[in-house]
mmCIF file of C-alpha atoms in Angstrom:
data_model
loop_
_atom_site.group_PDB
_atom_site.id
_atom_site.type_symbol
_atom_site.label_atom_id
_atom_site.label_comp_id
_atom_site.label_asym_id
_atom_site.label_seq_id
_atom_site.Cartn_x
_atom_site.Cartn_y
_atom_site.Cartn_z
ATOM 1 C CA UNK A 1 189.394 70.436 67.020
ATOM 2 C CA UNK A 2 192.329 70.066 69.314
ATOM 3 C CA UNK A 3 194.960 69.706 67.116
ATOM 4 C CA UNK A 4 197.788 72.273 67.092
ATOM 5 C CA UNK A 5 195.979 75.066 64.065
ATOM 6 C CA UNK A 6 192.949 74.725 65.570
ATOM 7 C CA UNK A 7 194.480 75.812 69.301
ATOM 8 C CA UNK A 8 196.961 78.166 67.236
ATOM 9 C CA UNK A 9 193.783 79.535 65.162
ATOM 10 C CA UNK A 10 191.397 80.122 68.537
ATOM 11 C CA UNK A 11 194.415 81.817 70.066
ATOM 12 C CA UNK A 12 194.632 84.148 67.367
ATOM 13 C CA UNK A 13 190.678 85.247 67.690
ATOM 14 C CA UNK A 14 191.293 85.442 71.261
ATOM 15 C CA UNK A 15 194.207 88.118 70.682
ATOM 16 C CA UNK A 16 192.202 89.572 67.650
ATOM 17 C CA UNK A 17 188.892 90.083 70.182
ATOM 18 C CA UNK A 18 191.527 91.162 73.187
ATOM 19 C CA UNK A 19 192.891 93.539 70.804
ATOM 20 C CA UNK A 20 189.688 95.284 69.357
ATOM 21 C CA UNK A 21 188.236 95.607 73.224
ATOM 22 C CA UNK A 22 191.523 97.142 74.377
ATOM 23 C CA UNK A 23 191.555 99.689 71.244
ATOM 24 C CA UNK A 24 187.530 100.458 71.546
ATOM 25 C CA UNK A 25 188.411 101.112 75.444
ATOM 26 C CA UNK A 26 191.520 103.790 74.686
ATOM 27 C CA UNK A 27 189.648 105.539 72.519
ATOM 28 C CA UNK A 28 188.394 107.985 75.406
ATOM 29 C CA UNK A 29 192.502 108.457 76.208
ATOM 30 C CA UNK A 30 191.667 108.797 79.827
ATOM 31 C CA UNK A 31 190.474 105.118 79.819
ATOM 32 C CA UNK A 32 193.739 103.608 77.976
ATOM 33 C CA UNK A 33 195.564 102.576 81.670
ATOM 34 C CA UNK A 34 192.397 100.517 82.719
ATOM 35 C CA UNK A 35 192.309 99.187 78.721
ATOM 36 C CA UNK A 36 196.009 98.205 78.675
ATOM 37 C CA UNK A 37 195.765 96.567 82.510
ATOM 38 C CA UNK A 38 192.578 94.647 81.288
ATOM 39 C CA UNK A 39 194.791 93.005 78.583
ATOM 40 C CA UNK A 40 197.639 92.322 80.027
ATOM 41 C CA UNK A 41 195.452 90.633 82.817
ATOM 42 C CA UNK A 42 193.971 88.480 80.466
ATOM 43 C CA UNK A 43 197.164 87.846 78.595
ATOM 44 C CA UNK A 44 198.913 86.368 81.377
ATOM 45 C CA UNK A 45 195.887 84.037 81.799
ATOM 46 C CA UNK A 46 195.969 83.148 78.533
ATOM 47 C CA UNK A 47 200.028 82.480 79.110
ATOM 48 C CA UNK A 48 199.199 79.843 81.957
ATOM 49 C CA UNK A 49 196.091 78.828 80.500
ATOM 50 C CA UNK A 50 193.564 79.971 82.512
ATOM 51 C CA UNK A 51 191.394 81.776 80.554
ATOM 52 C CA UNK A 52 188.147 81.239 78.708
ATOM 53 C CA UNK A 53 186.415 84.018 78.606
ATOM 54 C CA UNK A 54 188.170 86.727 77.333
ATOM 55 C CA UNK A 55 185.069 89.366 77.132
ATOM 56 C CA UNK A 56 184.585 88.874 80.728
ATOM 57 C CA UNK A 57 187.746 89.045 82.040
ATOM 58 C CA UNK A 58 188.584 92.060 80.208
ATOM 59 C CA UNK A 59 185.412 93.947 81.705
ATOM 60 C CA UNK A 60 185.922 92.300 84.640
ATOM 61 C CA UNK A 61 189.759 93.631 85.187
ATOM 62 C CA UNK A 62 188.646 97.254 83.552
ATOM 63 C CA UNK A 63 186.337 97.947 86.007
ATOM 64 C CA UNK A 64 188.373 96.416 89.038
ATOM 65 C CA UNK A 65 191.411 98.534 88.190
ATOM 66 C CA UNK A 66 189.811 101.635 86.658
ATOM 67 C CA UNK A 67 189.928 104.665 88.954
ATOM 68 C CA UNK A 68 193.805 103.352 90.057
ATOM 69 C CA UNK A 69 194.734 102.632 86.222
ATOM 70 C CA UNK A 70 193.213 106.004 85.605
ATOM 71 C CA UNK A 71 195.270 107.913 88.268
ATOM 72 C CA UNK A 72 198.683 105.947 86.735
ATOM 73 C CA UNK A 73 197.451 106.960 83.675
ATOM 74 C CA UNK A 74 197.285 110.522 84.192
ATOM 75 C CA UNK A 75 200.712 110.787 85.624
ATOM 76 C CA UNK A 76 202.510 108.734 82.706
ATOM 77 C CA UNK A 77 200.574 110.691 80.381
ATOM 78 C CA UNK A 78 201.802 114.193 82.224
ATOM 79 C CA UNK A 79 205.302 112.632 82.766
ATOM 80 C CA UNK A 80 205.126 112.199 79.007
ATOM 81 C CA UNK A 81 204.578 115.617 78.245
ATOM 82 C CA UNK A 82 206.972 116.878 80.199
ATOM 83 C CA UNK A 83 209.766 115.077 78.687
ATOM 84 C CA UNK A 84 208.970 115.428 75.584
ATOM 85 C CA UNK A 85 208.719 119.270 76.358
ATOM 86 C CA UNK A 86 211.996 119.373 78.224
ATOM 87 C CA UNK A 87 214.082 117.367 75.415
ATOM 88 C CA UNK A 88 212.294 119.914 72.540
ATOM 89 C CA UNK A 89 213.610 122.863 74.748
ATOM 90 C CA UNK A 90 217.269 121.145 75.125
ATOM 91 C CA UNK A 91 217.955 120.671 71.583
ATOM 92 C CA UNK A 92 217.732 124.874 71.146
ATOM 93 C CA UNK A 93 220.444 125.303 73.788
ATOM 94 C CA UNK A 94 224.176 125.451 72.894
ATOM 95 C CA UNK A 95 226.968 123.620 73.702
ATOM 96 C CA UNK A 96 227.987 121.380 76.064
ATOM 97 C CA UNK A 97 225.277 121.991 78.637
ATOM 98 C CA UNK A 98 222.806 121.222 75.760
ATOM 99 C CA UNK A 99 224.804 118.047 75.347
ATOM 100 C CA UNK A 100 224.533 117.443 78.757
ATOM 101 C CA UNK A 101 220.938 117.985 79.573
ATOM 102 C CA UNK A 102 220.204 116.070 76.340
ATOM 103 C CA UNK A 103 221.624 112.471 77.614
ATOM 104 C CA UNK A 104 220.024 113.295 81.375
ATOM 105 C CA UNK A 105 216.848 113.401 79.860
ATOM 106 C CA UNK A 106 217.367 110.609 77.477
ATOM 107 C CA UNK A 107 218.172 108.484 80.557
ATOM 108 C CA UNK A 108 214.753 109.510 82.391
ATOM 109 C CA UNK A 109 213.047 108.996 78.796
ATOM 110 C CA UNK A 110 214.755 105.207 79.354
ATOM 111 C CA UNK A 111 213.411 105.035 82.725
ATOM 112 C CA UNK A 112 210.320 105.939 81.433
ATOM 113 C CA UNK A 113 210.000 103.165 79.132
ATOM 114 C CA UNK A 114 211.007 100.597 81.526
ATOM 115 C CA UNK A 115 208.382 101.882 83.752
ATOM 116 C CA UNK A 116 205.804 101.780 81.116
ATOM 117 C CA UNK A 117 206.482 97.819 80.435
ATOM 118 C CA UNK A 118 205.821 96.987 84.358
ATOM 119 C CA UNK A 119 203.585 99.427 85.332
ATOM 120 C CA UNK A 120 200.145 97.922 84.202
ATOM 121 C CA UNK A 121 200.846 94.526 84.289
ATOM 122 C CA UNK A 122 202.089 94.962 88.105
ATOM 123 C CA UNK A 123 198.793 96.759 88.762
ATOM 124 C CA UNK A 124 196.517 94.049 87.007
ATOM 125 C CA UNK A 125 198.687 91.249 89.146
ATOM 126 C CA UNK A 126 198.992 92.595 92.740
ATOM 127 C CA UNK A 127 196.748 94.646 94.908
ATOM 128 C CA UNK A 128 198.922 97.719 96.224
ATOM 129 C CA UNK A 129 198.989 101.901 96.439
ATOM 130 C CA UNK A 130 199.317 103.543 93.585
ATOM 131 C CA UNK A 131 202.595 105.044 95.172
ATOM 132 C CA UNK A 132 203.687 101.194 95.432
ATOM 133 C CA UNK A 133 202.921 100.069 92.621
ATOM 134 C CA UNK A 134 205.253 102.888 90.896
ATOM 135 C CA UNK A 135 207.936 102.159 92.662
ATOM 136 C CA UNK A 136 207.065 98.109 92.128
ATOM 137 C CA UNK A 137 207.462 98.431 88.741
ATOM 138 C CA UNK A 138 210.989 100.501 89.193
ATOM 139 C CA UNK A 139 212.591 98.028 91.067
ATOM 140 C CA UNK A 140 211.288 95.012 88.288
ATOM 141 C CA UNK A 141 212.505 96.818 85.963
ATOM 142 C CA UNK A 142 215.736 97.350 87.038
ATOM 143 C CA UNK A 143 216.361 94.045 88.709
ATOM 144 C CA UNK A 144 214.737 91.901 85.619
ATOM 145 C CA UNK A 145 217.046 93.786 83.303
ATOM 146 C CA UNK A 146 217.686 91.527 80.609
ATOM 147 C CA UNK A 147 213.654 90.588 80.761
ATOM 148 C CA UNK A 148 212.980 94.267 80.679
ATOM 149 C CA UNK A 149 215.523 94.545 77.719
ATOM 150 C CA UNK A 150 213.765 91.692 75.534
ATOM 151 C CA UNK A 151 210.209 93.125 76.198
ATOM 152 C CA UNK A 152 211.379 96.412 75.244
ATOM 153 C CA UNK A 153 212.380 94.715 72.060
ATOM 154 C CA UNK A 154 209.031 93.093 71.203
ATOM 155 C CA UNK A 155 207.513 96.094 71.795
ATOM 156 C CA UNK A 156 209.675 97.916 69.331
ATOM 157 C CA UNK A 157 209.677 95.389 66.838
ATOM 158 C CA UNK A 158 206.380 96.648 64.894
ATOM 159 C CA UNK A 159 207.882 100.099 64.140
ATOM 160 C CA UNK A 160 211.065 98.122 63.055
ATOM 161 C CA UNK A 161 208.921 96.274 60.781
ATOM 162 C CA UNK A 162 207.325 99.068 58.999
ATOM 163 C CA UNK A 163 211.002 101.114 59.167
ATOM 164 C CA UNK A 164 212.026 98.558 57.205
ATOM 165 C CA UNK A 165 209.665 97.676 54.949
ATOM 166 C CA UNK A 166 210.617 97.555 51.233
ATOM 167 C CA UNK A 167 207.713 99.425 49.793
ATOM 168 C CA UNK A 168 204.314 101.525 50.939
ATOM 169 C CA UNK A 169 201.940 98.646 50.272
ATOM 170 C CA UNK A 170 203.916 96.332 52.451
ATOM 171 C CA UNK A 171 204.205 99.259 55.369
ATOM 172 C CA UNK A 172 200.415 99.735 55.074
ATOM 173 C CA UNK A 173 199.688 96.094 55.249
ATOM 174 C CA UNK A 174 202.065 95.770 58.641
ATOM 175 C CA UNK A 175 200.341 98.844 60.015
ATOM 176 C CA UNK A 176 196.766 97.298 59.360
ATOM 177 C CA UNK A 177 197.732 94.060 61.202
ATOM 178 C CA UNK A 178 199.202 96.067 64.029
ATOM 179 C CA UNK A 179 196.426 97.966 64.905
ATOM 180 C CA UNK A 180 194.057 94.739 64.315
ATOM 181 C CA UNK A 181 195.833 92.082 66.907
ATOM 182 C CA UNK A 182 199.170 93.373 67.240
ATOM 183 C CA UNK A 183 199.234 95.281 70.502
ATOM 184 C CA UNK A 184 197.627 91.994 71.957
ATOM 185 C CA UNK A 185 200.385 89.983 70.243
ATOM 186 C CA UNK A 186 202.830 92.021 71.797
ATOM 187 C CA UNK A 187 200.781 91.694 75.054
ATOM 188 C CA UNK A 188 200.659 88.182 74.722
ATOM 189 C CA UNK A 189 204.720 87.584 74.304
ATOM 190 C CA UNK A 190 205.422 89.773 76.957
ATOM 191 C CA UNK A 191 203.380 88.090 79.607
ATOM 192 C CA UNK A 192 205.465 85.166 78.776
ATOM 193 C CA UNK A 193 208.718 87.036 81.208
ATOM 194 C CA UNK A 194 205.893 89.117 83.060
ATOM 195 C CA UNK A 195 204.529 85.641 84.175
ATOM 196 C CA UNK A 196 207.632 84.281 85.109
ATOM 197 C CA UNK A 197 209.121 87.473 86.868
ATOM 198 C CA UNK A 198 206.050 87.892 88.813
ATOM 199 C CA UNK A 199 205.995 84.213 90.425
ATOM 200 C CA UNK A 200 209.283 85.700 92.453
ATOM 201 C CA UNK A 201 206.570 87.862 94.259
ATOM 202 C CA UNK A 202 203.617 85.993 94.583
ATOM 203 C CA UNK A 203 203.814 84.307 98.207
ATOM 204 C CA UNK A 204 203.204 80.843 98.653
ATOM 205 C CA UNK A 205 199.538 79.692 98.425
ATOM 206 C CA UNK A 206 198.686 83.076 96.701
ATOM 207 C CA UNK A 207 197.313 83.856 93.535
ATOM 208 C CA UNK A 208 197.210 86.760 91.291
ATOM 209 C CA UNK A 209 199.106 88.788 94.569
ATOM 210 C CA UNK A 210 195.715 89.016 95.829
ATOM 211 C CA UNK A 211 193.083 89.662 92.693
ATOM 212 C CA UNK A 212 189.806 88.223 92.797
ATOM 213 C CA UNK A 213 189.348 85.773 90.586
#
């Protein structure tokens, strides 16, 4: 039972139970920050092999994180909108300030993204304001580039997948598996650089920047 398909097979029920819990939990939308900062907290257990329980943990994390992972939440969700309002309203204006505006934007939609990748694994690793925590995951981002660059890859690569898949029944079949285990599997490999980017902050002695264990 130790060999290396049994491990490999138990880690994929753990991502495959992460998964369903963190997908059951978004449903609600205005849950989906303290869903995604459950998993990544238990992913980055799972990454230095600390974690057993997977049920608890997640539940455990959820409810330790919820009303600040709710707040962050909110304001990605309205910073969202707003982009994706002010790009739509660029694209009818002429030439060259349309031009202009256009690649501003793109650039905060950029930021935005790199954001996104830090933002709720800093908050399930290190006790701080939500104001903090924002600007936390700003300066990882930016000082972690080529990390932030190779998560923002993984992350992508699903919708590459079914871009490029050869027929419907293929695309359908990657779509199934991604919404079964795949944002846990994407999770999962990025905790891998989240891990190893937040050991730089962690002082000496510490763990988990000071969550409970």
């Amino acid at each position: 039972m130790d060999n290396k398909f049994f491990t490999f097979m138990g880690k994929v029920a753990d991502l495959f139970i992460l998964n369903i819990l963190c997908l059951i939990c978004c449903i609600p939308i205005v849950t989906a920050g303290a869903s995604i900062t459950a998993m990544f907290y238990v992913t980055m257990k799972m990454v230095k092999n600390e974690e057993s329980y997977i049920i608890k943990s997640f539940f455990k994390s959820f409810k330790q994180n919820f009303k600040q992972a709710t707040v962050i939440n909110l304001i990605m969700l309205v910073l969202a909108v707003i982009l994706y309002v002010d790009m739509s309203i660029v694209k009818q204006m002429g030439q060259p300030l349309g031009q202009i505006m256009n690649i501003i934007f793109l650039a905060f939609s950029v930021l935005y993204v790199m954001v996104f990748l830090y933002i709720y694994p800093v908050l399930a690793k290190f006790y701080n304001s939500t104001r903090n925590t924002f600007i936390n995951a700003v300066l990882m981002s930016v000082r972690h580039l080529p990390y932030t660059v190779l998560m923002a890859v993984i992350c992508a690569c699903p919708v590459l997948l079914v871009s490029f898949a050869p027929t419907f029944k293929v695309q359908a079949t990657i779509i199934l598996i991604c919404l079964v285990i795949g944002g846990a599997v994407v999770a999962y490999c990025n905790s891998f650089f989240l891990v190893k980017i937040f050991e730089n902050y962690i002082p000496e002695g510490a763990e988990d920047g000071g969550k409970a264990e």
